[in-house]
Short mmCIF file of N, CA and C in Angstrom, two decimals:
data_model
loop_
_atom_site.label_atom_id
_atom_site.label_comp_id
_atom_site.label_asym_id
_atom_site.label_seq_id
_atom_site.Cartn_x
_atom_site.Cartn_y
_atom_site.Cartn_z
N MET A 66 17.07 -9.47 -8.61
CA MET A 66 16.49 -9.14 -7.32
C MET A 66 15.37 -8.12 -7.46
N HIS A 67 15.56 -7.13 -8.33
CA HIS A 67 14.54 -6.10 -8.49
C HIS A 67 13.23 -6.71 -8.95
N GLY A 68 13.31 -7.63 -9.91
CA GLY A 68 12.11 -8.26 -10.42
C GLY A 68 11.37 -9.03 -9.34
N SER A 69 12.11 -9.69 -8.45
CA SER A 69 11.46 -10.45 -7.39
C SER A 69 10.80 -9.52 -6.38
N ASN A 70 11.40 -8.36 -6.12
CA ASN A 70 10.77 -7.39 -5.22
C ASN A 70 9.48 -6.86 -5.84
N LYS A 71 9.50 -6.63 -7.15
CA LYS A 71 8.26 -6.20 -7.82
C LYS A 71 7.19 -7.27 -7.67
N SER A 72 7.57 -8.54 -7.86
CA SER A 72 6.57 -9.60 -7.79
C SER A 72 5.99 -9.72 -6.38
N VAL A 73 6.79 -9.49 -5.34
CA VAL A 73 6.28 -9.51 -3.96
C VAL A 73 5.19 -8.45 -3.81
N LEU A 74 5.46 -7.24 -4.28
CA LEU A 74 4.48 -6.16 -4.15
C LEU A 74 3.23 -6.45 -4.99
N LEU A 75 3.41 -6.96 -6.19
CA LEU A 75 2.24 -7.29 -7.03
C LEU A 75 1.37 -8.34 -6.38
N GLN A 76 1.96 -9.37 -5.81
CA GLN A 76 1.19 -10.41 -5.12
C GLN A 76 0.47 -9.84 -3.91
N ALA A 77 1.15 -8.98 -3.16
CA ALA A 77 0.54 -8.36 -1.98
C ALA A 77 -0.64 -7.49 -2.37
N ASN A 78 -0.49 -6.70 -3.44
CA ASN A 78 -1.59 -5.84 -3.89
C ASN A 78 -2.76 -6.65 -4.42
N GLU A 79 -2.48 -7.78 -5.09
CA GLU A 79 -3.56 -8.66 -5.56
C GLU A 79 -4.40 -9.15 -4.38
N ALA A 80 -3.75 -9.45 -3.27
CA ALA A 80 -4.48 -9.90 -2.08
C ALA A 80 -5.40 -8.80 -1.56
N ILE A 81 -4.91 -7.56 -1.53
CA ILE A 81 -5.74 -6.44 -1.06
C ILE A 81 -6.99 -6.30 -1.93
N VAL A 82 -6.80 -6.31 -3.23
CA VAL A 82 -7.93 -6.14 -4.16
C VAL A 82 -8.94 -7.28 -3.99
N ALA A 83 -8.45 -8.48 -3.66
CA ALA A 83 -9.32 -9.64 -3.46
C ALA A 83 -9.98 -9.63 -2.07
N GLY A 84 -9.66 -8.64 -1.23
CA GLY A 84 -10.21 -8.59 0.12
C GLY A 84 -9.52 -9.54 1.07
N ASP A 85 -8.34 -10.02 0.71
CA ASP A 85 -7.59 -10.99 1.51
C ASP A 85 -6.51 -10.25 2.31
N ASN A 86 -6.93 -9.59 3.40
CA ASN A 86 -5.98 -8.82 4.19
C ASN A 86 -4.87 -9.69 4.77
N GLU A 87 -5.22 -10.90 5.21
CA GLU A 87 -4.19 -11.79 5.77
C GLU A 87 -3.19 -12.22 4.70
N GLY A 88 -3.68 -12.39 3.48
CA GLY A 88 -2.78 -12.70 2.37
C GLY A 88 -1.79 -11.57 2.15
N PHE A 89 -2.28 -10.32 2.23
CA PHE A 89 -1.39 -9.17 2.13
C PHE A 89 -0.37 -9.18 3.26
N LEU A 90 -0.86 -9.38 4.48
CA LEU A 90 0.02 -9.31 5.66
C LEU A 90 1.08 -10.40 5.64
N SER A 91 0.81 -11.50 4.96
CA SER A 91 1.81 -12.57 4.88
C SER A 91 3.06 -12.12 4.11
N HIS A 92 2.93 -11.02 3.34
CA HIS A 92 4.05 -10.47 2.59
C HIS A 92 4.78 -9.38 3.38
N CYS A 93 4.37 -9.13 4.63
CA CYS A 93 4.94 -8.04 5.44
C CYS A 93 5.81 -8.57 6.56
N THR A 94 6.78 -7.76 6.97
CA THR A 94 7.58 -8.10 8.15
C THR A 94 6.74 -7.84 9.40
N GLU A 95 7.10 -8.49 10.50
CA GLU A 95 6.38 -8.28 11.76
C GLU A 95 6.47 -6.82 12.22
N ASP A 96 7.62 -6.18 11.91
CA ASP A 96 7.86 -4.80 12.38
C ASP A 96 7.60 -3.77 11.29
N ILE A 97 6.67 -4.09 10.37
CA ILE A 97 6.38 -3.16 9.26
C ILE A 97 6.05 -1.77 9.82
N ARG A 98 6.53 -0.77 9.09
CA ARG A 98 6.25 0.64 9.42
C ARG A 98 5.52 1.23 8.22
N TRP A 99 4.24 1.57 8.39
CA TRP A 99 3.36 2.01 7.31
C TRP A 99 3.01 3.47 7.56
N THR A 100 3.58 4.36 6.79
CA THR A 100 3.32 5.80 6.95
C THR A 100 2.50 6.32 5.79
N THR A 101 1.36 6.90 6.09
CA THR A 101 0.61 7.67 5.11
C THR A 101 1.04 9.11 5.35
N VAL A 102 1.85 9.64 4.43
CA VAL A 102 2.50 10.93 4.62
C VAL A 102 1.46 12.02 4.86
N GLY A 103 1.66 12.80 5.93
CA GLY A 103 0.74 13.86 6.28
C GLY A 103 -0.42 13.41 7.13
N GLU A 104 -0.51 12.10 7.40
CA GLU A 104 -1.63 11.58 8.20
C GLU A 104 -1.16 10.82 9.42
N SER A 105 -0.67 9.59 9.22
CA SER A 105 -0.36 8.75 10.38
C SER A 105 0.69 7.72 10.02
N THR A 106 1.27 7.12 11.06
CA THR A 106 2.21 6.02 10.90
C THR A 106 1.73 4.84 11.74
N LEU A 107 1.68 3.67 11.12
CA LEU A 107 1.32 2.44 11.82
C LEU A 107 2.61 1.67 12.07
N GLU A 108 2.76 1.17 13.28
CA GLU A 108 3.96 0.43 13.67
C GLU A 108 3.58 -1.02 13.94
N GLY A 109 4.07 -1.94 13.12
CA GLY A 109 3.88 -3.36 13.35
C GLY A 109 2.70 -3.95 12.59
N LYS A 110 2.78 -5.25 12.37
CA LYS A 110 1.78 -5.95 11.56
C LYS A 110 0.39 -5.89 12.18
N GLU A 111 0.30 -5.99 13.50
CA GLU A 111 -1.03 -5.97 14.14
C GLU A 111 -1.71 -4.61 13.96
N ALA A 112 -0.95 -3.52 14.03
CA ALA A 112 -1.53 -2.19 13.81
C ALA A 112 -2.05 -2.06 12.39
N VAL A 113 -1.31 -2.59 11.42
CA VAL A 113 -1.75 -2.56 10.02
C VAL A 113 -3.01 -3.42 9.87
N ARG A 114 -3.03 -4.60 10.50
CA ARG A 114 -4.19 -5.49 10.44
C ARG A 114 -5.45 -4.76 10.92
N GLN A 115 -5.35 -4.10 12.07
CA GLN A 115 -6.52 -3.41 12.64
C GLN A 115 -6.97 -2.26 11.75
N TRP A 116 -6.02 -1.50 11.19
CA TRP A 116 -6.35 -0.39 10.29
C TRP A 116 -7.06 -0.89 9.05
N MET A 117 -6.57 -2.00 8.49
CA MET A 117 -7.15 -2.55 7.26
C MET A 117 -8.59 -2.99 7.45
N LYS A 118 -8.95 -3.45 8.67
CA LYS A 118 -10.32 -3.90 8.92
C LYS A 118 -11.33 -2.80 8.61
N THR A 119 -10.96 -1.57 8.94
CA THR A 119 -11.85 -0.44 8.67
C THR A 119 -11.57 0.19 7.31
N ALA A 120 -10.32 0.53 7.06
CA ALA A 120 -9.96 1.28 5.84
C ALA A 120 -10.24 0.47 4.58
N TYR A 121 -10.06 -0.86 4.65
CA TYR A 121 -10.25 -1.71 3.49
C TYR A 121 -11.44 -2.64 3.67
N ALA A 122 -12.44 -2.20 4.48
CA ALA A 122 -13.66 -2.99 4.67
C ALA A 122 -14.28 -3.28 3.30
N THR A 123 -14.28 -2.27 2.43
CA THR A 123 -14.57 -2.47 1.01
C THR A 123 -13.23 -2.39 0.29
N PRO A 124 -12.79 -3.49 -0.31
CA PRO A 124 -11.44 -3.48 -0.92
C PRO A 124 -11.30 -2.37 -1.96
N PRO A 125 -10.20 -1.62 -1.91
CA PRO A 125 -9.97 -0.58 -2.91
C PRO A 125 -9.65 -1.19 -4.27
N ARG A 126 -9.93 -0.44 -5.31
CA ARG A 126 -9.58 -0.88 -6.67
C ARG A 126 -8.39 -0.05 -7.13
N PHE A 127 -7.30 -0.73 -7.44
CA PHE A 127 -6.06 -0.07 -7.86
C PHE A 127 -5.94 -0.06 -9.39
N THR A 128 -5.38 1.00 -9.91
CA THR A 128 -4.85 1.00 -11.27
C THR A 128 -3.37 1.32 -11.14
N LEU A 129 -2.53 0.38 -11.48
CA LEU A 129 -1.08 0.56 -11.38
C LEU A 129 -0.57 1.07 -12.72
N ASP A 130 0.00 2.27 -12.71
CA ASP A 130 0.52 2.87 -13.94
C ASP A 130 1.99 2.58 -14.14
N ARG A 131 2.75 2.51 -13.06
CA ARG A 131 4.21 2.30 -13.18
C ARG A 131 4.73 1.66 -11.91
N LEU A 132 5.70 0.76 -12.10
CA LEU A 132 6.36 0.09 -10.98
C LEU A 132 7.86 0.21 -11.23
N ILE A 133 8.59 0.80 -10.29
CA ILE A 133 10.02 1.07 -10.44
C ILE A 133 10.74 0.40 -9.27
N ALA A 134 11.80 -0.35 -9.55
CA ALA A 134 12.55 -1.03 -8.50
C ALA A 134 14.03 -0.73 -8.61
N GLU A 135 14.63 -0.49 -7.46
CA GLU A 135 16.08 -0.32 -7.39
C GLU A 135 16.54 -0.72 -5.99
N ASP A 136 17.59 -1.54 -5.93
CA ASP A 136 18.10 -2.04 -4.65
C ASP A 136 16.95 -2.68 -3.86
N ASP A 137 16.72 -2.22 -2.61
CA ASP A 137 15.65 -2.82 -1.78
C ASP A 137 14.37 -2.00 -1.82
N MET A 138 14.24 -1.10 -2.81
CA MET A 138 13.07 -0.21 -2.90
C MET A 138 12.22 -0.55 -4.13
N VAL A 139 10.90 -0.42 -3.95
CA VAL A 139 9.97 -0.51 -5.08
C VAL A 139 9.01 0.67 -4.94
N VAL A 140 8.80 1.39 -6.05
CA VAL A 140 7.88 2.53 -6.09
C VAL A 140 6.74 2.18 -7.03
N ALA A 141 5.51 2.32 -6.52
CA ALA A 141 4.32 2.09 -7.33
C ALA A 141 3.60 3.43 -7.52
N LEU A 142 3.21 3.70 -8.76
CA LEU A 142 2.46 4.93 -9.09
C LEU A 142 1.16 4.53 -9.75
N GLY A 143 0.06 5.15 -9.32
CA GLY A 143 -1.22 4.82 -9.94
C GLY A 143 -2.37 5.57 -9.31
N THR A 144 -3.56 4.99 -9.46
CA THR A 144 -4.77 5.58 -8.87
C THR A 144 -5.52 4.50 -8.11
N ILE A 145 -6.29 4.96 -7.14
CA ILE A 145 -7.14 4.09 -6.33
C ILE A 145 -8.56 4.62 -6.41
N MET A 146 -9.52 3.73 -6.60
CA MET A 146 -10.92 4.09 -6.46
C MET A 146 -11.38 3.59 -5.10
N GLY A 147 -11.86 4.51 -4.29
CA GLY A 147 -12.33 4.14 -2.97
C GLY A 147 -13.64 4.86 -2.68
N GLU A 148 -14.02 4.84 -1.40
CA GLU A 148 -15.24 5.52 -1.00
C GLU A 148 -14.88 6.77 -0.21
N GLY A 149 -15.55 7.87 -0.53
CA GLY A 149 -15.38 9.10 0.22
C GLY A 149 -16.15 9.04 1.53
N ASP A 150 -16.09 10.12 2.29
CA ASP A 150 -16.74 10.16 3.60
C ASP A 150 -18.23 9.87 3.52
N GLY A 151 -18.86 10.29 2.43
CA GLY A 151 -20.30 10.07 2.27
C GLY A 151 -20.64 8.80 1.51
N GLY A 152 -19.64 7.96 1.26
CA GLY A 152 -19.88 6.72 0.54
C GLY A 152 -19.80 6.85 -0.97
N GLU A 153 -19.55 8.08 -1.47
CA GLU A 153 -19.48 8.28 -2.92
C GLU A 153 -18.12 7.78 -3.44
N PRO A 154 -18.08 7.32 -4.69
CA PRO A 154 -16.80 6.88 -5.27
C PRO A 154 -15.83 8.06 -5.35
N THR A 155 -14.60 7.81 -4.96
CA THR A 155 -13.57 8.85 -4.95
C THR A 155 -12.31 8.30 -5.60
N GLN A 156 -11.73 9.08 -6.52
CA GLN A 156 -10.47 8.65 -7.15
C GLN A 156 -9.32 9.38 -6.49
N LEU A 157 -8.28 8.62 -6.14
CA LEU A 157 -7.09 9.17 -5.50
C LEU A 157 -5.86 8.78 -6.33
N ALA A 158 -4.91 9.70 -6.43
CA ALA A 158 -3.62 9.38 -7.03
C ALA A 158 -2.71 8.94 -5.89
N TYR A 159 -1.89 7.92 -6.16
CA TYR A 159 -0.98 7.48 -5.09
C TYR A 159 0.41 7.20 -5.64
N SER A 160 1.36 7.36 -4.73
CA SER A 160 2.72 6.90 -4.94
C SER A 160 3.13 6.17 -3.66
N ASP A 161 3.33 4.87 -3.76
CA ASP A 161 3.76 4.06 -2.63
C ASP A 161 5.25 3.77 -2.78
N VAL A 162 6.02 4.17 -1.79
CA VAL A 162 7.45 3.93 -1.78
C VAL A 162 7.71 2.84 -0.73
N TRP A 163 8.02 1.64 -1.18
CA TRP A 163 8.21 0.48 -0.32
C TRP A 163 9.70 0.16 -0.17
N ARG A 164 10.09 -0.23 1.05
CA ARG A 164 11.41 -0.84 1.28
C ARG A 164 11.17 -2.28 1.68
N LEU A 165 11.88 -3.18 1.03
CA LEU A 165 11.75 -4.60 1.34
C LEU A 165 12.96 -5.09 2.11
N ARG A 166 12.74 -6.11 2.92
CA ARG A 166 13.81 -6.77 3.65
C ARG A 166 13.54 -8.26 3.59
N ASP A 167 14.47 -9.03 3.06
CA ASP A 167 14.32 -10.49 2.95
C ASP A 167 13.03 -10.86 2.22
N ARG A 168 12.75 -10.16 1.10
CA ARG A 168 11.57 -10.41 0.26
C ARG A 168 10.24 -10.18 0.98
N LYS A 169 10.27 -9.33 1.99
CA LYS A 169 9.04 -8.95 2.70
C LYS A 169 8.94 -7.43 2.71
N LEU A 170 7.70 -6.94 2.73
CA LEU A 170 7.45 -5.50 2.79
C LEU A 170 7.74 -5.02 4.21
N ALA A 171 8.71 -4.12 4.35
CA ALA A 171 9.16 -3.69 5.68
C ALA A 171 8.78 -2.26 6.00
N GLU A 172 8.69 -1.40 4.99
CA GLU A 172 8.42 0.02 5.26
C GLU A 172 7.71 0.63 4.06
N LEU A 173 6.66 1.43 4.36
CA LEU A 173 5.92 2.12 3.32
C LEU A 173 5.83 3.60 3.64
N ASN A 174 6.09 4.42 2.64
CA ASN A 174 5.75 5.84 2.67
C ASN A 174 4.74 6.03 1.54
N ALA A 175 3.48 6.25 1.91
CA ALA A 175 2.40 6.37 0.93
C ALA A 175 2.02 7.83 0.79
N PHE A 176 2.04 8.32 -0.44
CA PHE A 176 1.61 9.67 -0.77
C PHE A 176 0.28 9.52 -1.50
N VAL A 177 -0.81 9.99 -0.91
CA VAL A 177 -2.14 9.78 -1.47
C VAL A 177 -2.86 11.12 -1.54
N LEU A 178 -3.34 11.48 -2.74
CA LEU A 178 -3.98 12.78 -2.96
C LEU A 178 -5.22 12.63 -3.81
N PRO A 179 -6.28 13.42 -3.52
CA PRO A 179 -7.45 13.41 -4.42
C PRO A 179 -7.03 13.91 -5.80
N THR A 180 -7.65 13.34 -6.85
CA THR A 180 -7.31 13.76 -8.20
C THR A 180 -8.17 14.95 -8.64
N VAL A 181 -9.24 15.22 -7.91
CA VAL A 181 -10.12 16.35 -8.25
C VAL A 181 -10.22 17.27 -7.03
N ARG A 182 -9.97 18.54 -7.25
CA ARG A 182 -10.10 19.51 -6.16
C ARG A 182 -11.57 19.84 -5.95
N ARG A 183 -11.94 19.91 -4.70
CA ARG A 183 -13.32 20.29 -4.36
C ARG A 183 -13.36 21.80 -4.14
N SER A 184 -14.44 22.41 -4.62
CA SER A 184 -14.57 23.86 -4.48
C SER A 184 -15.26 24.22 -3.18
#
């Protein structure tokens, strides 16, 4: 079961990198709860869809360093290259803690931090 949960997340992340937001959403439950810790919580697939239109207008580039699965949870650790407020490339460290239900992504707690401190 753990391996299959990992594969669900890997397929979903491949869709994001390819700019296929609907492909990603096909791996999510209708009542997905997406929390970016310290920022906001999105409730439901439509809220995630609308957020992705802006946040992932340019698909982020992920580097996955580690994937850990236990029971209905999968934890991904890595870095993301995205665009900063001024359009400059920005590297972020992330830890995504996913809960799956019936082989679908049901809940995310995302911890995302810049890897370089600005002075």
